[in-house]
Coordinates of C-alpha atoms in Angstrom, one line a residue:
X1 CA -7.3 -0.9 -1.8
X2 CA -5.5 0.7 -4.8
X3 CA -7.0 3.9 -6.3
X4 CA -7.4 2.2 -9.7
X5 CA -9.4 -0.6 -8.1
X6 CA -11.7 1.7 -6.3
X7 CA -12.3 3.9 -9.4
X8 CA -13.4 0.7 -11.3
X9 CA -16.1 0.2 -8.7
X10 CA -17.6 3.7 -8.9
X11 CA -19.9 5.6 -11.3
X12 CA -18.6 8.8 -13.1
X13 CA -20.7 10.9 -10.7
X14 CA -19.1 9.3 -7.6
X15 CA -15.7 10.1 -9.0
X16 CA -16.6 13.6 -10.1
X17 CA -15.2 15.7 -7.1
X18 CA -11.9 13.9 -7.2
X19 CA -11.6 14.4 -11.0
X20 CA -12.4 18.1 -10.6
X21 CA -9.7 18.6 -8.0
X22 CA -7.1 16.8 -10.0
X23 CA -8.1 18.8 -13.2
X24 CA -7.6 22.1 -11.2
X25 CA -4.3 21.0 -10.2
X26 CA -3.3 20.0 -13.7
X27 CA -4.3 23.5 -15.0
X28 CA -2.0 25.2 -12.5
X29 CA 0.8 22.7 -12.8
X30 CA 3.6 23.7 -15.2
X31 CA 6.5 21.3 -14.1
X32 CA 4.7 18.1 -14.9
X33 CA 2.5 19.3 -17.7
X34 CA 4.4 17.3 -20.6
X35 CA 4.2 14.1 -18.7
X36 CA 0.4 14.6 -18.0
X37 CA -0.4 15.7 -21.5
X38 CA 1.2 12.6 -22.8
X39 CA -1.3 10.5 -20.8
X40 CA -4.2 12.8 -21.6
X41 CA -3.3 12.6 -25.4
X42 CA -4.8 9.0 -25.3
X43 CA -8.3 10.5 -24.5
X44 CA -10.4 12.8 -26.7
X45 CA -12.3 14.6 -24.0
X46 CA -9.8 15.4 -21.2
X47 CA -9.4 13.9 -17.9
X48 CA -13.0 12.6 -17.6
X49 CA -12.5 10.2 -20.4
X50 CA -9.0 8.8 -19.4
X51 CA -9.2 5.3 -18.1
X52 CA -8.8 4.5 -14.4
X53 CA -5.2 3.2 -14.7
X54 CA -4.1 6.5 -16.2
X55 CA -6.0 8.5 -13.6
X56 CA -4.0 6.7 -11.0
X57 CA -0.9 7.6 -12.8
X58 CA -1.8 11.3 -13.1
X59 CA -2.6 11.3 -9.3
X60 CA 0.9 9.9 -8.6
X61 CA 2.4 12.8 -10.7
X62 CA 0.5 15.5 -8.9
X63 CA 0.7 13.9 -5.4
X64 CA 2.8 16.7 -3.9
X65 CA 0.4 19.4 -5.2
X66 CA -2.6 17.5 -3.9
X67 CA -0.9 17.3 -0.5
X68 CA -0.5 21.0 -0.4
X69 CA -4.1 21.5 -1.3
X70 CA -5.2 19.3 1.6
X71 CA -3.0 21.2 4.0
X72 CA -4.8 24.5 2.9
X73 CA -8.1 23.0 4.0
X74 CA -6.7 22.8 7.5
X75 CA -7.0 26.5 7.7
X76 CA -10.7 26.1 7.9
X77 CA -10.7 25.5 11.7
X78 CA -14.2 24.2 12.1
X79 CA -13.8 21.4 9.4
X80 CA -12.7 18.9 12.0
X81 CA -10.4 17.6 9.4
X82 CA -7.8 16.6 11.8
X83 CA -10.2 14.4 13.7
X84 CA -11.6 12.9 10.5
X85 CA -8.2 12.2 9.0
X86 CA -7.0 10.4 12.1
X87 CA -10.0 8.1 11.8
X88 CA -9.6 7.3 8.0
X89 CA -5.8 6.7 8.1
X90 CA -6.0 4.0 10.8
X91 CA -5.1 0.6 9.7
X92 CA -8.4 -1.1 8.7
X93 CA -10.4 2.0 8.0
X94 CA -9.9 2.4 4.3
X95 CA -13.2 0.6 3.6
X96 CA -16.3 1.4 5.8
X97 CA -20.1 1.3 5.5
X98 CA -21.8 4.6 6.4
X99 CA -23.2 3.3 9.6
X100 CA -19.8 2.0 10.8
X101 CA -18.1 5.3 10.0
X102 CA -20.8 7.2 11.9
X103 CA -20.1 5.0 15.0
X104 CA -16.4 5.5 14.8
X105 CA -16.9 9.3 14.4
X106 CA -19.3 9.5 17.3
X107 CA -17.0 7.4 19.4
X108 CA -14.1 9.7 18.5
X109 CA -16.0 12.8 19.5
X110 CA -17.0 11.3 22.9
X111 CA -13.5 10.3 23.5
X112 CA -12.0 13.6 22.5
X113 CA -14.4 15.5 24.9
X114 CA -13.4 13.2 27.7
X115 CA -9.6 13.5 27.1
X116 CA -9.9 17.4 26.9
X117 CA -11.5 17.4 30.5
X118 CA -8.8 15.1 31.7
X119 CA -6.0 17.1 30.3
X120 CA -7.5 20.4 31.7
X121 CA -7.6 18.7 35.1
X122 CA -4.1 17.3 34.9
X123 CA -2.7 20.7 33.9
X124 CA -4.3 22.3 37.1
X125 CA -3.6 19.5 39.6
X126 CA -0.3 19.8 41.3
X127 CA -0.3 16.1 42.1
X128 CA -0.8 14.8 38.5
X129 CA 2.0 12.9 36.7
X130 CA 2.6 15.9 34.3
X131 CA 5.9 17.6 35.0
X132 CA 6.1 21.3 35.5
X133 CA 8.0 21.7 32.3
X134 CA 5.2 19.8 30.3
X135 CA 2.5 21.9 31.9
X136 CA 4.4 25.0 30.8
X137 CA 4.7 23.7 27.3
X138 CA 0.9 23.2 27.2
X139 CA 0.3 26.8 28.5
X140 CA 2.7 28.4 25.9
X141 CA 1.1 26.5 23.1
X142 CA -2.5 27.2 24.3
X143 CA -1.8 30.9 24.7
X144 CA -0.3 31.3 21.3
X145 CA -3.2 29.4 19.5
X146 CA -5.7 31.3 21.5
X147 CA -4.2 34.6 20.3
X148 CA -4.0 33.5 16.6
X149 CA -7.7 32.4 16.8
X150 CA -9.4 35.2 18.7
X151 CA -7.4 38.3 17.4
X152 CA -9.7 38.3 14.5
X153 CA -12.8 38.9 16.7
X154 CA -11.1 41.8 18.4
X155 CA -10.7 43.3 14.8
X156 CA -14.4 42.6 14.0
X157 CA -13.4 39.7 11.6
X158 CA -14.4 36.1 11.4
X159 CA -12.2 34.1 13.8
X160 CA -9.8 32.0 11.8
X161 CA -6.2 31.0 11.7
X162 CA -4.3 32.3 8.7
X163 CA -1.6 30.2 6.8
X164 CA 1.1 32.5 8.3
X165 CA -0.3 31.9 11.8
X166 CA -0.6 28.3 11.1
X167 CA 3.0 27.8 10.1
X168 CA 4.2 29.6 13.2
X169 CA 1.8 27.4 15.4
X170 CA 3.2 24.2 13.7
X171 CA 6.8 25.3 14.2
X172 CA 6.0 26.0 17.9
X173 CA 4.4 22.6 18.5
X174 CA 7.3 20.9 16.9
X175 CA 9.9 22.7 19.0
X176 CA 7.8 22.0 22.2
X177 CA 7.9 18.2 21.2
X178 CA 4.0 17.9 21.3
X179 CA 2.4 14.8 19.9
X180 CA -0.5 15.0 17.4
X181 CA -2.8 14.0 20.1
X182 CA -1.6 16.7 22.5
X183 CA -2.0 19.3 19.8
X184 CA -5.4 18.2 19.0
X185 CA -6.6 18.2 22.6
X186 CA -5.4 21.7 23.2
X187 CA -6.7 22.9 19.9
X188 CA -10.3 21.7 20.7
X189 CA -10.1 22.9 24.3
X190 CA -10.1 26.4 22.7
X191 CA -12.2 25.8 19.6
X192 CA -14.8 23.4 21.1
X193 CA -15.7 20.1 19.5
X194 CA -19.3 19.6 18.2
X195 CA -20.7 16.5 16.5
X196 CA -21.7 17.1 13.0
X197 CA -24.3 15.3 10.9
X198 CA -22.5 12.2 9.4
X199 CA -23.8 12.9 5.8
X200 CA -22.4 16.4 6.1
X201 CA -19.1 14.9 7.2
X202 CA -19.0 12.4 4.4
X203 CA -19.9 15.1 1.8
X204 CA -17.2 17.5 3.2
X205 CA -14.5 14.7 2.8
X206 CA -15.9 13.7 -0.6
X207 CA -15.8 17.3 -1.8
X208 CA -12.2 17.8 -1.0
X209 CA -11.3 14.5 -2.7
X210 CA -9.9 12.5 0.2
X211 CA -12.6 9.8 0.2
X212 CA -15.0 8.2 -2.3
X213 CA -18.6 7.4 -1.4
X214 CA -20.7 4.8 -3.2
X215 CA -24.4 5.2 -2.6
X216 CA -25.1 1.9 -4.2
X217 CA -22.8 0.0 -1.8
X218 CA -23.3 2.5 1.0
X219 CA -19.6 2.4 1.5
X220 CA -16.7 4.8 2.1
X221 CA -13.4 4.2 0.1
X222 CA -10.1 5.6 1.0
X223 CA -7.3 4.7 -1.5
X224 CA -4.1 3.3 -0.1
X225 CA -2.3 6.2 -2.0
X226 CA -4.5 8.7 -0.2
X227 CA -3.9 7.1 3.1
X228 CA -0.1 7.6 2.8
X229 CA -0.7 11.2 1.5
X230 CA -3.0 12.0 4.5
X231 CA -0.4 10.6 7.0
X232 CA 2.1 13.1 5.7
X233 CA -0.5 15.9 6.1
X234 CA -0.8 14.7 9.8
X235 CA 3.1 14.4 10.1
X236 CA 2.7 10.6 10.8
X237 CA 5.9 9.3 9.1
X238 CA 5.0 5.6 9.0
X239 CA 1.9 3.4 9.2
X240 CA 0.7 2.3 12.7
X241 CA 1.7 -1.3 12.0
X242 CA 5.3 -0.3 11.4
X243 CA 5.4 2.0 14.4
X244 CA 4.0 -0.9 16.4
X245 CA 6.6 -3.3 15.2
X246 CA 9.3 -0.9 16.2
X247 CA 7.9 -0.2 19.7
X248 CA 7.5 -3.9 20.5
X249 CA 11.3 -4.3 20.3
X250 CA 11.9 -1.8 23.0
X251 CA 12.3 -2.5 26.7
X252 CA 9.5 -1.6 29.1
X253 CA 11.5 1.2 31.0
X254 CA 11.8 2.9 27.5
X255 CA 8.2 2.5 26.8
X256 CA 7.5 4.0 30.2
X257 CA 9.7 6.9 29.7
X258 CA 8.0 7.7 26.3
X259 CA 4.5 7.4 28.0
X260 CA 5.6 9.8 30.8
X261 CA 6.8 12.5 28.2
X262 CA 3.5 12.4 26.4
X263 CA 0.9 12.1 29.3
X264 CA 0.2 8.4 28.8
X265 CA -0.8 6.3 31.9
X266 CA 2.2 4.2 32.9
X267 CA 0.0 1.9 34.9
X268 CA -1.5 0.4 31.8
X269 CA -0.1 -2.8 30.3
X270 CA 2.9 -2.6 27.9
X271 CA 0.7 -3.4 24.8
X272 CA -1.9 -0.9 25.8
X273 CA 0.9 1.8 26.3
X274 CA 2.3 0.9 22.8
X275 CA -1.2 1.5 21.4
X276 CA -1.6 4.7 23.2
X277 CA 1.8 6.0 22.0
X278 CA 0.8 5.2 18.4
X279 CA -2.7 6.9 18.7
X280 CA -1.0 9.9 20.4
X281 CA 0.8 10.7 17.1
X282 CA 4.2 10.8 18.8
X283 CA 6.7 11.7 16.1
X284 CA 8.5 8.5 14.8
X285 CA 11.7 10.6 14.0
X286 CA 11.7 12.2 17.5
X287 CA 11.3 8.8 19.0
X288 CA 14.4 7.5 17.3
X289 CA 16.4 10.8 17.7
X290 CA 15.7 11.2 21.5
X291 CA 13.1 9.1 23.2
X292 CA 14.7 5.5 23.0
X293 CA 18.0 6.4 24.7
X294 CA 19.0 6.9 28.2
X295 CA 19.9 10.5 29.3
X296 CA 23.5 11.3 28.4
X297 CA 23.8 8.8 25.5
X298 CA 26.3 10.2 23.0
X299 CA 25.7 10.3 19.2
X300 CA 28.0 7.3 18.4
X301 CA 26.0 5.2 20.9
X302 CA 22.7 6.3 19.6
X303 CA 23.8 5.2 16.0
X304 CA 24.9 1.9 17.3
X305 CA 21.6 1.3 19.2
X306 CA 19.6 2.3 16.1
X307 CA 21.6 -0.1 13.9
X308 CA 21.0 -3.0 16.3
X309 CA 17.3 -2.1 16.4
X310 CA 17.1 -2.3 12.7
X311 CA 19.5 -5.3 12.0
X312 CA 18.6 -7.6 15.0
X313 CA 15.1 -6.5 15.7
X314 CA 13.5 -5.4 12.4
X315 CA 15.8 -7.7 10.4
X316 CA 16.8 -4.8 8.1
X317 CA 20.6 -5.3 7.3
X318 CA 22.8 -2.4 6.0
X319 CA 20.7 0.6 6.8
X320 CA 21.8 3.5 4.6
X321 CA 23.1 6.7 5.9
X322 CA 26.0 8.0 7.9
X323 CA 24.2 10.4 10.2
X324 CA 21.5 9.5 12.8
X325 CA 18.9 11.5 10.7
X326 CA 19.9 9.8 7.5
X327 CA 19.5 6.3 9.0
X328 CA 16.0 7.3 10.4
X329 CA 15.0 8.6 6.9
X330 CA 16.4 5.4 5.3
X331 CA 14.1 3.3 7.8
X332 CA 11.1 5.4 6.9
X333 CA 11.7 5.0 3.2
X334 CA 12.1 1.1 3.7
X335 CA 8.7 1.0 5.5
X336 CA 7.2 3.2 2.7
X337 CA 8.5 0.7 0.1
X338 CA 7.2 -2.3 2.1
X339 CA 3.7 -0.7 2.4
X340 CA 3.5 0.2 -1.4
X341 CA 4.6 -3.3 -2.4
X342 CA 1.5 -5.3 -3.3
X343 CA 3.3 -8.6 -2.7
X344 CA 2.2 -10.4 0.5
X345 CA 5.4 -12.0 1.6
X346 CA 3.7 -15.5 1.3
X347 CA 1.3 -16.6 -1.4
X348 CA -2.4 -15.7 -1.0
X349 CA -3.2 -19.4 -0.6
X350 CA -0.5 -19.6 2.1
X351 CA -2.1 -16.6 3.8
X352 CA -5.5 -18.2 3.8
X353 CA -4.1 -21.5 5.4
X354 CA -2.3 -19.4 8.0
X355 CA -5.5 -17.6 8.9
X356 CA -7.4 -21.0 9.0
X357 CA -4.7 -22.4 11.5
X358 CA -4.7 -19.2 13.5
X359 CA -8.5 -19.4 13.9
X360 CA -8.2 -23.1 15.0
X361 CA -5.3 -22.5 17.6
X362 CA -6.3 -19.1 18.9
X363 CA -10.3 -19.0 18.8
X364 CA -10.2 -15.3 20.0
X365 CA -8.2 -14.3 16.9
X366 CA -11.1 -13.3 14.8
X367 CA -12.4 -11.0 17.6
X368 CA -9.0 -9.6 18.2
X369 CA -8.6 -8.6 14.5
X370 CA -12.2 -7.1 14.4
X371 CA -11.4 -4.9 17.4
X372 CA -7.9 -3.9 16.6
X373 CA -8.5 -2.9 13.0
X374 CA -12.1 -1.7 13.7
X375 CA -13.7 -4.0 11.1
X376 CA -17.4 -4.2 10.7
X377 CA -17.8 -7.7 9.2
X378 CA -18.4 -10.6 11.4
X379 CA -15.8 -13.0 10.1
X380 CA -12.6 -11.2 9.0
X381 CA -10.0 -14.0 8.8
X382 CA -10.0 -14.2 5.0
X383 CA -6.9 -13.4 2.9
X384 CA -8.6 -11.5 0.0
X385 CA -10.7 -9.5 2.4
X386 CA -7.7 -8.4 4.6
X387 CA -5.6 -7.5 1.5
X388 CA -8.3 -5.1 0.4
X389 CA -7.5 -3.3 3.7
X390 CA -3.8 -3.7 3.0
X391 CA -3.4 -5.9 6.0
X392 CA -0.7 -8.6 5.4
X393 CA 0.4 -11.7 7.3
X394 CA 3.2 -9.9 9.2
X395 CA 0.8 -7.2 10.4
X396 CA -1.4 -9.9 12.0
X397 CA 1.4 -11.9 13.6
X398 CA 2.8 -8.7 15.2
X399 CA -0.4 -8.5 17.1
X400 CA -0.1 -11.9 18.7
X401 CA 1.3 -12.3 22.3
X402 CA 4.5 -14.4 22.6
X403 CA 2.8 -17.1 24.6
X404 CA 0.2 -17.6 21.8
X405 CA 2.9 -17.6 19.2
X406 CA 4.8 -20.3 21.1
X407 CA 1.5 -22.4 21.3
X408 CA 0.8 -22.0 17.6
X409 CA 4.3 -22.9 16.6
X410 CA 4.1 -26.2 18.5
X411 CA 0.7 -27.2 17.3
X412 CA 1.5 -26.6 13.6
X413 CA 5.2 -27.9 13.4
X414 CA 6.8 -24.5 12.9
X415 CA 10.6 -24.3 13.4
X416 CA 11.4 -23.3 17.0
X417 CA 14.8 -21.7 16.7
X418 CA 15.2 -18.2 15.5
X419 CA 12.7 -15.4 14.9
X420 CA 9.1 -16.6 15.7
X421 CA 7.5 -14.5 13.0
X422 CA 9.9 -15.2 10.3
X423 CA 9.7 -18.9 11.0
X424 CA 5.9 -18.9 10.7
X425 CA 6.0 -16.9 7.4
X426 CA 8.6 -19.3 5.9
X427 CA 6.4 -22.2 7.1
X428 CA 3.3 -21.0 5.1
X429 CA 5.0 -20.1 1.9
X430 CA 3.3 -21.7 -1.1
X431 CA 6.3 -21.5 -3.6
X432 CA 4.6 -21.8 -6.9
X433 CA 1.9 -19.2 -6.1
X434 CA 4.6 -16.9 -4.5
X435 CA 6.5 -17.1 -7.8
X436 CA 3.4 -16.2 -9.7
X437 CA 2.7 -13.2 -7.5
X438 CA 6.2 -12.1 -8.3
X439 CA 6.0 -12.9 -12.0
X440 CA 6.7 -9.3 -13.1
X441 CA 9.8 -9.1 -10.9
X442 CA 11.2 -12.3 -12.4
X443 CA 10.6 -10.9 -15.9
X444 CA 12.5 -7.7 -15.0
X445 CA 15.3 -9.9 -13.3
X446 CA 14.8 -7.8 -10.2
X447 CA 16.9 -10.2 -8.0
X448 CA 17.0 -7.9 -4.9
X449 CA 13.2 -7.4 -4.9
X450 CA 12.7 -11.2 -5.4
X451 CA 15.1 -11.8 -2.3
X452 CA 13.2 -9.2 -0.3
X453 CA 9.9 -10.9 -1.1
X454 CA 11.1 -14.3 0.2
X455 CA 12.2 -16.0 -3.0
X456 CA 15.6 -17.6 -3.1
X457 CA 16.8 -18.1 -6.7
X458 CA 20.2 -17.7 -8.7
X459 CA 20.2 -14.7 -11.0
X460 CA 21.2 -17.1 -13.8
X461 CA 18.1 -19.0 -13.4
X462 CA 15.6 -16.1 -13.9
X463 CA 15.2 -16.6 -17.6
X464 CA 14.2 -20.2 -17.3
X465 CA 11.9 -19.5 -14.4
X466 CA 10.1 -16.8 -16.3
X467 CA 9.5 -19.3 -19.1
X468 CA 8.2 -21.9 -16.6
X469 CA 5.9 -19.4 -15.0
X470 CA 4.5 -18.4 -18.4
X471 CA 3.8 -22.0 -19.1
X472 CA 1.9 -22.3 -15.7
X473 CA -0.2 -19.2 -16.6
X474 CA -1.2 -20.5 -20.0
X475 CA -2.1 -23.8 -18.6
X476 CA -4.2 -21.9 -16.1
X477 CA -6.0 -20.2 -19.0
X478 CA -7.1 -23.7 -20.1
X479 CA -4.6 -24.1 -23.0
X480 CA -2.9 -27.3 -23.9
X481 CA 0.9 -26.4 -23.4
X482 CA 2.2 -29.3 -25.6
X483 CA 5.7 -30.1 -24.4
X484 CA 6.1 -33.3 -26.4
X485 CA 5.1 -31.8 -29.6
X486 CA 7.3 -28.7 -29.0
X487 CA 10.3 -31.0 -28.6
X488 CA 9.5 -32.8 -31.7
X489 CA 9.5 -29.6 -33.8
X490 CA 12.5 -27.9 -32.1
X491 CA 15.8 -28.3 -33.8
X492 CA 19.4 -27.9 -32.3
X493 CA 19.4 -24.4 -33.7
X494 CA 15.8 -23.3 -33.2
X495 CA 14.2 -23.8 -29.8
X496 CA 10.7 -22.2 -29.3
X497 CA 9.9 -21.5 -25.7
X498 CA 6.2 -22.6 -25.6
X499 CA 3.9 -24.3 -28.0
X500 CA 0.1 -24.2 -27.4
X501 CA -1.6 -26.9 -29.3
X502 CA -5.2 -25.8 -30.2
X503 CA -6.0 -29.2 -32.1
X504 CA -6.8 -29.6 -35.8
X505 CA -3.1 -28.6 -36.7
X506 CA -3.6 -25.1 -35.2
X507 CA -1.0 -23.7 -32.8
X508 CA 0.0 -20.6 -30.9
X509 CA 3.7 -19.9 -30.5
X510 CA 4.9 -18.1 -27.4
X511 CA 8.3 -16.5 -26.9
X512 CA 9.4 -15.3 -23.4
X513 CA 12.1 -12.5 -22.9
X514 CA 13.4 -11.2 -19.6
X515 CA 15.0 -7.7 -19.4
X516 CA 16.7 -5.6 -16.8
X517 CA 16.3 -2.6 -19.1
X518 CA 13.2 -0.4 -19.1
X519 CA 11.5 -1.4 -22.3
X520 CA 12.4 -4.5 -24.4
X521 CA 13.9 -3.0 -27.6
X522 CA 15.7 -5.7 -29.7
X523 CA 13.1 -6.2 -32.4
X524 CA 15.5 -7.2 -35.2
X525 CA 17.0 -10.1 -33.1
X526 CA 13.7 -11.5 -31.9
X527 CA 12.1 -11.0 -35.3
X528 CA 14.5 -13.4 -36.9
X529 CA 14.1 -15.8 -34.1
X530 CA 10.2 -15.9 -34.4
X531 CA 10.3 -16.1 -38.2
X532 CA 12.5 -19.2 -38.0
X533 CA 10.0 -20.8 -35.5
X534 CA 7.2 -19.8 -38.1
X535 CA 8.9 -21.5 -40.9
X536 CA 9.4 -24.7 -38.8
X537 CA 5.6 -24.7 -38.0
X538 CA 4.7 -24.1 -41.7
X539 CA 7.0 -26.9 -43.0
X540 CA 5.0 -29.2 -40.7
X541 CA 1.7 -28.1 -42.3
X542 CA 0.6 -26.3 -39.1
X543 CA -1.6 -23.2 -39.1
X544 CA -0.2 -20.5 -36.8
X545 CA -3.2 -18.8 -35.2
X546 CA -1.0 -16.3 -33.2
X547 CA 2.6 -15.6 -32.3
X548 CA 2.9 -14.1 -28.8
X549 CA 6.0 -12.3 -27.3
X550 CA 5.9 -12.0 -23.5
X551 CA 8.3 -9.5 -21.8
X552 CA 8.1 -7.2 -18.9
X553 CA 7.5 -4.2 -21.2
X554 CA 8.2 -3.0 -24.7
X555 CA 9.9 0.3 -25.8
X556 CA 7.9 2.6 -28.2
X557 CA 10.5 1.7 -30.9
X558 CA 9.8 -1.9 -30.5
X559 CA 6.1 -1.5 -30.8
X560 CA 6.4 0.6 -33.9
X561 CA 8.7 -2.0 -35.6
X562 CA 6.1 -4.7 -34.7
X563 CA 3.3 -2.7 -36.2
X564 CA 5.3 -2.4 -39.5
X565 CA 6.0 -6.1 -39.8
X566 CA 3.6 -7.9 -42.2
X567 CA 5.2 -11.4 -42.3
X568 CA 4.0 -12.6 -38.8
X569 CA 0.7 -12.5 -37.0
X570 CA 2.6 -11.2 -33.8
X571 CA 1.2 -9.7 -30.7
X572 CA 3.1 -8.2 -27.7
X573 CA 2.0 -9.2 -24.3
X574 CA 3.5 -7.6 -21.1
X575 CA 3.9 -9.8 -18.0
X576 CA 1.7 -7.6 -15.9
X577 CA -1.1 -7.8 -18.6
X578 CA -0.8 -11.6 -18.8
X579 CA -1.1 -11.9 -15.0
X580 CA -4.1 -9.6 -14.9
X581 CA -5.8 -11.7 -17.7
X582 CA -5.1 -14.8 -15.7
X583 CA -6.6 -13.4 -12.5
X584 CA -9.7 -12.1 -14.4
X585 CA -10.1 -15.6 -16.1
X586 CA -10.2 -17.4 -12.8
X587 CA -13.5 -15.6 -12.0
X588 CA -14.9 -15.7 -15.5
X589 CA -17.5 -18.1 -17.0
X590 CA -14.9 -19.5 -19.6
X591 CA -13.3 -23.0 -19.3
X592 CA -10.7 -22.1 -21.9
X593 CA -9.4 -18.5 -22.6
X594 CA -11.0 -17.3 -25.9
X595 CA -7.8 -16.8 -27.9
X596 CA -9.6 -14.5 -30.5
X597 CA -9.2 -11.7 -27.8
X598 CA -5.4 -11.8 -28.6
X599 CA -5.9 -9.5 -31.7
X600 CA -4.0 -6.2 -30.8
X601 CA -0.5 -5.4 -31.6
X602 CA 0.0 -4.7 -28.0
X603 CA -2.6 -6.7 -26.0
X604 CA -5.0 -4.4 -24.3
X605 CA -5.5 -5.5 -20.7
X606 CA -8.5 -3.3 -19.9
X607 CA -10.4 -4.6 -23.0
X608 CA -9.8 -8.3 -22.2
X609 CA -10.5 -8.0 -18.6
X610 CA -13.9 -6.3 -19.4
X611 CA -14.7 -9.0 -21.9
X612 CA -14.0 -11.8 -19.4
X613 CA -16.1 -10.2 -16.8
X614 CA -19.3 -10.2 -19.0

């Protein structure tokens, strides 16, 4: 769930810790002060009175500083922050009720203690699968960590690891090729791990700003933006779902080799080994630099193997970069972009139909989803519910075994040739709803993003498509989009895009503009155009209730020119605002949108959405 959406659900007291931390970062941040002050200028009383959308924007600006702040918290060795972050960044754990979080925490502590004992036994056992080299790596890291921690006690000081010591320890662990799980097990074999009171755990996490806790809903919220940030802190370069997608493309001998290198039982099933590799925190970069190749593979062959993995396996053509590291960085950036994109790949309605059909064909699907994503609710196969957890159709299909996928395709008439998952996604596209979900991209004429989101359209058709979608939205708002009357009024020279007939000779005129540029800025041109439409309507004895101009965004100069115009009753409406109003309207009590709410020069999304929710 996005940060803005979470903030909308919380009281000011529940947001307080997070706001304080951001405020402190702003006070000490000089580089981004101008950008932040521009946002804060809209509020009279500082950050606390800024709306939630702008708080999200400010958090995005100070994300690097927040990351460093969280890293500093790791110096508190008894905070168990690594254990707790590993729980809350797992796919499916961004929304949890307190009792469920308590169970997950308790299970994690129990599992950790058992693994520490197993590791200690394996390190001493000459017959264990651990190689002598790996045992040596463990001993070196353990000895260095022990010295860093206990040298304070020898000097009559509180035992802790300083920032300098921590940076050396982190460098050592990286050079030894230790996974996050191996590091954690060795750390707690020295520090000891003790179960804390769950309320204390929640308060600690809340006080450092990484979670929100709603007493009213008894629920913990972790924003999508925070999950990505915390993964960086834990040196996890991609989300588990993308790591899994990559590992599933590798042959079993390679999976076994990776498992052997990181003390994972090779007797387990392939799917179980993949999950253990992910949970072990094996570096994604190290995996693609070293682990997926046979011994002796040269650099040229490695690049060729990686290209094939991305192009044929992950369906990512033309991976940027000339060196192996550049290609890996490009792949990580690609996965980050996919995760940040709110688009589902198919429409929400199509997602719901897919889930319904999966439940019918694979009865165990609901149980599989619950267990895999550690979800508390009894029935989880619901599109809106899963999207709150940032779980998309592709993420679900990646979990299904090949035999079940084949059965599902046959039962539901899905194309058999080609990639199974891509064929299923194509089958469940709902084109109109998919276009609406990409409405803003159409307005920006963002051809590449539309193509990536599964929409095939000529660039020359985007202007007409934006107009068509705008009509669909206004019809969805309960308005009578009168095509016949529009055609009667239009001349060969003056062609208005949309005419809303309110009855009793009252109309709303809507003009649609797409723009690749950032901020629509051609007021003089569009002003002449709209005035000609206004004259046509007035000549036909029509009362113009409102003229609306819909575009992706408007420049500051355009807004100023609009404010100075006294001849037209013109309001500016961004594509994102119109779509947000449409979504809010669907859940409101109104049958037709109350057009009196269109009264600002630039239509205020927050005000209208609040009015519709009353």
